[in-house]
């Protein structure tokens, strides 16, 4: 005989499953919509939509949202805070085929977590961090794929090498040269987080600047791979794709508003 208490637990479980199914369905719809928008922006600029990968940004989202995003079809997840990311990776480890990217600024004392757990670091922003990551990657017996972050708008609050003024691009070349020699890091391209604009069209010139910088670095250092351009968020990913993005990082447009904010993001 089922006791009233058990029946109550059953109802709660049913209610929970229904909520989760709704969450998966709504994330799936927004994920598919984003893929469609990426594909039409690609075609508009004569690009093959297959060149562009969608990173679903799940920073500050609870585990059940991340779980739902995976069920909804997300294949690459982006996290901003190493400890939060590692907690999620370990909790959801049995989910095969999901790739975890670190997209936020990495403090040097968190470098080992990144070297140990992430498939790609988008936000490598200093030679000093590169040297630390290289050491930890070596200890972990791996080569860590990275993108170099550039500050294309010259904002004081943004990380990355200052690339706002083209006449000064030669300044960071010696550091990039040293970085490319590190045996346990492999550079695959560039990343940027341009100034927040109310109109996505206003972000276009910053995306163009990152692409020009990529072409410049590819000419200076032809031995390295400069294929990837990580640029564009919920607000402006379609413009970023038109300007050559190969990775777009979309959070709120797919998984909704973040449930909580960490101090570093406030
Ligand atoms: C939060 C974040 C994103 C995603 O922003 P949304 O507006 O939620 O799409 C992309 N890139 C970086 C570096 C971020 O920190």
Short mmCIF file of C-alpha atoms and ligand atoms in Angstrom, two decimals:
data_model
loop_
_atom_site.label_atom_id
_atom_site.label_comp_id
_atom_site.label_asym_id
_atom_site.label_seq_id
_atom_site.Cartn_x
_atom_site.Cartn_y
_atom_site.Cartn_z
CA UNK A 1 0.00 0.00 0.00
CA UNK A 2 1.31 3.47 -0.86
CA UNK A 3 1.39 5.73 2.17
CA UNK A 4 0.09 9.31 1.82
CA UNK A 5 3.66 10.55 2.39
CA UNK A 6 4.94 8.50 -0.55
CA UNK A 7 2.14 9.72 -2.77
CA UNK A 8 3.14 13.28 -1.86
CA UNK A 9 6.76 12.62 -2.85
CA UNK A 10 5.51 11.13 -6.11
CA UNK A 11 3.51 14.25 -6.90
CA UNK A 12 6.49 16.48 -6.14
CA UNK A 13 8.67 14.37 -8.42
CA UNK A 14 6.09 14.54 -11.21
CA UNK A 15 5.89 18.30 -10.80
CA UNK A 16 9.66 18.57 -10.93
CA UNK A 17 9.91 16.43 -14.05
CA UNK A 18 7.28 18.57 -15.74
CA UNK A 19 9.20 21.75 -14.90
CA UNK A 20 12.42 20.24 -16.24
CA UNK A 21 10.71 19.14 -19.47
CA UNK A 22 9.38 22.66 -19.97
CA UNK A 23 12.84 24.10 -19.33
CA UNK A 24 14.45 21.73 -21.85
CA UNK A 25 11.76 22.55 -24.44
CA UNK A 26 12.19 26.30 -24.10
CA UNK A 27 16.00 26.13 -24.17
CA UNK A 28 15.81 23.83 -27.21
CA UNK A 29 13.62 26.34 -29.03
CA UNK A 30 15.97 29.27 -28.30
CA UNK A 31 19.05 27.18 -29.10
CA UNK A 32 17.59 26.20 -32.49
CA UNK A 33 16.55 29.78 -33.16
CA UNK A 34 20.11 30.97 -32.44
CA UNK A 35 21.52 28.31 -34.81
CA UNK A 36 19.09 29.52 -37.50
CA UNK A 37 20.15 33.14 -37.01
CA UNK A 38 23.82 32.12 -37.22
CA UNK A 39 23.14 30.21 -40.44
CA UNK A 40 21.35 33.14 -42.08
CA UNK A 41 24.05 35.63 -41.01
CA UNK A 42 26.64 33.23 -42.46
CA UNK A 43 24.82 32.92 -45.80
CA UNK A 44 24.38 36.69 -45.96
CA UNK A 45 28.17 37.04 -45.90
CA UNK A 46 28.84 34.07 -48.19
CA UNK A 47 30.13 31.86 -45.43
CA UNK A 48 29.49 28.21 -44.72
CA UNK A 49 27.39 27.98 -41.51
CA UNK A 50 29.46 24.92 -40.57
CA UNK A 51 32.46 27.20 -39.92
CA UNK A 52 30.71 28.67 -36.89
CA UNK A 53 30.41 26.99 -33.50
CA UNK A 54 27.93 28.05 -30.86
CA UNK A 55 29.17 28.24 -27.26
CA UNK A 56 26.25 28.25 -24.82
CA UNK A 57 27.30 30.43 -21.88
CA UNK A 58 26.07 28.89 -18.62
CA UNK A 59 28.01 31.02 -16.12
CA UNK A 60 26.01 31.78 -12.96
CA UNK A 61 23.35 29.29 -14.00
CA UNK A 62 22.43 26.44 -11.66
CA UNK A 63 23.15 22.81 -12.52
CA UNK A 64 19.61 21.98 -13.63
CA UNK A 65 19.77 24.73 -16.26
CA UNK A 66 23.13 23.42 -17.50
CA UNK A 67 21.73 19.88 -17.55
CA UNK A 68 18.71 21.10 -19.53
CA UNK A 69 20.93 22.94 -22.00
CA UNK A 70 22.80 19.69 -22.67
CA UNK A 71 19.52 17.81 -23.14
CA UNK A 72 18.36 20.58 -25.46
CA UNK A 73 21.33 19.92 -27.74
CA UNK A 74 24.13 22.24 -26.54
CA UNK A 75 27.50 20.73 -27.41
CA UNK A 76 29.87 23.45 -26.14
CA UNK A 77 29.36 25.15 -22.78
CA UNK A 78 31.13 28.36 -21.72
CA UNK A 79 31.97 29.19 -18.11
CA UNK A 80 33.54 32.32 -16.62
CA UNK A 81 34.71 31.23 -13.19
CA UNK A 82 37.11 28.28 -12.94
CA UNK A 83 35.79 26.84 -9.66
CA UNK A 84 32.15 27.05 -10.71
CA UNK A 85 33.05 25.50 -14.07
CA UNK A 86 34.98 22.61 -12.53
CA UNK A 87 32.12 21.90 -10.11
CA UNK A 88 29.75 21.64 -13.09
CA UNK A 89 32.17 19.55 -15.17
CA UNK A 90 32.55 17.08 -12.32
CA UNK A 91 28.82 16.93 -11.55
CA UNK A 92 27.89 16.37 -15.18
CA UNK A 93 30.91 14.23 -16.12
CA UNK A 94 28.85 11.29 -17.40
CA UNK A 95 27.45 13.51 -20.18
CA UNK A 96 29.61 12.47 -23.07
CA UNK A 97 30.40 14.64 -26.03
CA UNK A 98 30.10 17.98 -24.24
CA UNK A 99 33.04 20.37 -24.50
CA UNK A 100 33.76 22.93 -21.77
CA UNK A 101 35.32 26.29 -22.62
CA UNK A 102 36.68 28.89 -20.19
CA UNK A 103 35.71 32.35 -21.43
CA UNK A 104 36.34 34.61 -18.40
CA UNK A 105 39.42 36.30 -17.00
CA UNK A 106 41.59 33.74 -15.18
CA UNK A 107 43.42 34.80 -12.03
CA UNK A 108 46.86 33.23 -11.76
CA UNK A 109 45.94 31.22 -8.69
CA UNK A 110 43.15 29.56 -10.71
CA UNK A 111 45.38 28.68 -13.65
CA UNK A 112 45.82 25.04 -12.66
CA UNK A 113 42.05 24.41 -12.69
CA UNK A 114 41.92 25.69 -16.27
CA UNK A 115 44.94 23.69 -17.41
CA UNK A 116 43.46 20.54 -15.88
CA UNK A 117 39.80 20.73 -16.89
CA UNK A 118 38.96 22.85 -19.95
CA UNK A 119 39.04 22.05 -23.66
CA UNK A 120 39.72 25.63 -24.77
CA UNK A 121 40.63 28.89 -23.00
CA UNK A 122 39.19 31.86 -24.94
CA UNK A 123 40.54 34.54 -22.63
CA UNK A 124 44.32 34.27 -22.39
CA UNK A 125 45.20 37.89 -21.61
CA UNK A 126 48.83 38.09 -20.47
CA UNK A 127 52.23 36.50 -21.00
CA UNK A 128 52.50 35.86 -17.26
CA UNK A 129 49.28 33.81 -17.23
CA UNK A 130 50.46 32.00 -20.38
CA UNK A 131 53.69 30.96 -18.66
CA UNK A 132 51.82 29.64 -15.62
CA UNK A 133 49.33 27.73 -17.77
CA UNK A 134 52.19 26.25 -19.77
CA UNK A 135 53.78 24.92 -16.58
CA UNK A 136 50.52 23.40 -15.29
CA UNK A 137 49.63 21.94 -18.68
CA UNK A 138 53.06 20.34 -18.79
CA UNK A 139 52.47 18.82 -15.33
CA UNK A 140 49.11 17.53 -16.54
CA UNK A 141 50.81 16.04 -19.60
CA UNK A 142 48.70 17.94 -22.10
CA UNK A 143 48.74 20.78 -24.58
CA UNK A 144 46.14 23.42 -23.75
CA UNK A 145 44.39 25.08 -26.73
CA UNK A 146 44.03 28.85 -26.22
CA UNK A 147 42.80 32.04 -27.89
CA UNK A 148 44.45 35.41 -27.22
CA UNK A 149 42.13 38.07 -25.82
CA UNK A 150 42.39 41.59 -27.19
CA UNK A 151 40.79 44.75 -25.88
CA UNK A 152 39.60 46.34 -29.12
CA UNK A 153 37.72 49.24 -27.49
CA UNK A 154 40.51 50.31 -25.15
CA UNK A 155 38.22 50.25 -22.10
CA UNK A 156 40.03 50.30 -18.75
CA UNK A 157 37.70 47.66 -17.28
CA UNK A 158 38.35 45.07 -20.00
CA UNK A 159 41.07 42.43 -20.05
CA UNK A 160 43.36 41.64 -22.94
CA UNK A 161 46.16 43.28 -24.85
CA UNK A 162 45.19 46.82 -25.82
CA UNK A 163 44.46 46.70 -29.55
CA UNK A 164 42.36 49.86 -29.79
CA UNK A 165 44.97 51.85 -31.71
CA UNK A 166 46.39 50.19 -34.84
CA UNK A 167 49.53 52.30 -34.75
CA UNK A 168 50.51 50.53 -31.52
CA UNK A 169 49.92 46.94 -32.57
CA UNK A 170 53.67 46.42 -32.88
CA UNK A 171 54.01 46.88 -29.11
CA UNK A 172 52.67 43.46 -28.16
CA UNK A 173 54.40 41.50 -30.93
CA UNK A 174 57.44 40.56 -28.79
CA UNK A 175 55.16 39.10 -26.08
CA UNK A 176 53.13 37.15 -28.63
CA UNK A 177 56.38 35.87 -30.12
CA UNK A 178 57.50 34.55 -26.70
CA UNK A 179 54.08 33.09 -25.99
CA UNK A 180 53.99 31.15 -29.27
CA UNK A 181 57.15 29.32 -28.18
CA UNK A 182 55.54 27.82 -25.05
CA UNK A 183 55.44 24.08 -25.73
CA UNK A 184 52.30 23.20 -23.75
CA UNK A 185 50.02 25.91 -25.11
CA UNK A 186 48.64 26.00 -28.63
CA UNK A 187 47.25 29.24 -29.99
CA UNK A 188 44.29 28.89 -32.39
CA UNK A 189 43.13 32.48 -32.79
CA UNK A 190 41.74 35.58 -31.07
CA UNK A 191 38.88 36.59 -28.79
CA UNK A 192 37.32 39.91 -27.84
CA UNK A 193 34.58 41.40 -25.70
CA UNK A 194 33.91 44.81 -27.28
CA UNK A 195 32.26 47.78 -25.54
CA UNK A 196 28.59 47.21 -24.85
CA UNK A 197 26.55 49.08 -27.48
CA UNK A 198 22.82 49.61 -27.50
CA UNK A 199 22.75 49.04 -31.25
CA UNK A 200 24.51 45.84 -32.44
CA UNK A 201 25.55 47.64 -35.66
CA UNK A 202 27.84 49.80 -33.51
CA UNK A 203 29.81 46.71 -32.50
CA UNK A 204 30.66 45.93 -36.14
CA UNK A 205 33.78 48.10 -36.28
CA UNK A 206 35.20 46.33 -33.21
CA UNK A 207 34.66 42.91 -34.77
CA UNK A 208 36.29 44.19 -37.97
CA UNK A 209 39.24 45.40 -35.92
CA UNK A 210 39.74 41.96 -34.36
CA UNK A 211 39.65 40.36 -37.81
CA UNK A 212 42.22 42.84 -39.16
CA UNK A 213 44.41 42.18 -36.15
CA UNK A 214 44.11 38.45 -36.81
CA UNK A 215 45.27 38.97 -40.42
CA UNK A 216 48.16 41.10 -39.13
CA UNK A 217 49.28 38.42 -36.63
CA UNK A 218 48.91 35.69 -39.26
CA UNK A 219 51.28 37.64 -41.50
CA UNK A 220 53.75 38.22 -38.65
CA UNK A 221 53.64 34.65 -37.32
CA UNK A 222 52.70 32.34 -40.19
CA UNK A 223 53.89 29.29 -38.21
CA UNK A 224 50.88 29.54 -35.84
CA UNK A 225 47.19 28.78 -36.38
CA UNK A 226 45.01 31.93 -36.39
CA UNK A 227 41.79 30.38 -37.65
CA UNK A 228 39.46 31.07 -34.72
CA UNK A 229 37.72 34.37 -33.99
CA UNK A 230 35.66 34.21 -30.79
CA UNK A 231 33.34 37.22 -30.85
CA UNK A 232 29.66 38.07 -30.42
CA UNK A 233 27.23 37.55 -27.51
CA UNK A 234 23.42 37.49 -27.24
CA UNK A 235 23.25 41.15 -28.24
CA UNK A 236 25.35 41.06 -31.41
CA UNK A 237 26.32 37.53 -32.51
CA UNK A 238 24.70 37.90 -35.95
CA UNK A 239 26.87 40.96 -36.72
CA UNK A 240 29.91 39.08 -35.38
CA UNK A 241 29.20 36.16 -37.76
CA UNK A 242 28.95 38.59 -40.69
CA UNK A 243 32.40 39.87 -39.68
CA UNK A 244 34.02 36.45 -39.51
CA UNK A 245 33.34 34.95 -36.07
CA UNK A 246 34.02 31.19 -35.87
CA UNK A 247 32.91 30.93 -32.23
CA UNK A 248 30.01 32.93 -30.78
CA UNK A 249 29.34 33.01 -27.03
CA UNK A 250 25.62 33.24 -26.31
CA UNK A 251 24.14 33.07 -22.80
CA UNK A 252 20.94 34.94 -21.94
CA UNK A 253 19.37 34.57 -25.40
CA UNK A 254 19.41 30.78 -24.92
CA UNK A 255 19.32 29.94 -21.21
CA UNK A 256 17.66 33.13 -19.93
CA UNK A 257 18.76 35.71 -17.39
CA UNK A 258 21.46 34.71 -14.95
CA UNK A 259 20.05 33.65 -11.59
CA UNK A 260 22.80 35.21 -9.55
CA UNK A 261 25.74 37.50 -10.10
CA UNK A 262 29.19 37.02 -8.72
CA UNK A 263 31.08 40.06 -7.47
CA UNK A 264 33.56 39.92 -10.31
CA UNK A 265 30.72 40.41 -12.78
CA UNK A 266 28.85 43.16 -10.93
C1 LIG B 1 28.62 36.45 -20.04
C2 LIG B 1 29.50 36.39 -21.22
C3 LIG B 1 28.99 36.09 -22.50
C4 LIG B 1 27.51 35.86 -22.78
O1 LIG B 1 26.79 37.04 -22.61
P1 LIG B 1 25.19 37.05 -22.93
O2 LIG B 1 24.87 38.48 -22.99
O3 LIG B 1 24.55 36.35 -21.78
O4 LIG B 1 24.99 36.34 -24.21
C5 LIG B 1 29.88 36.01 -23.55
N1 LIG B 1 31.20 36.21 -23.38
C6 LIG B 1 31.73 36.49 -22.18
C7 LIG B 1 33.20 36.69 -22.06
C8 LIG B 1 30.90 36.61 -21.07
O5 LIG B 1 31.43 36.92 -19.88
#
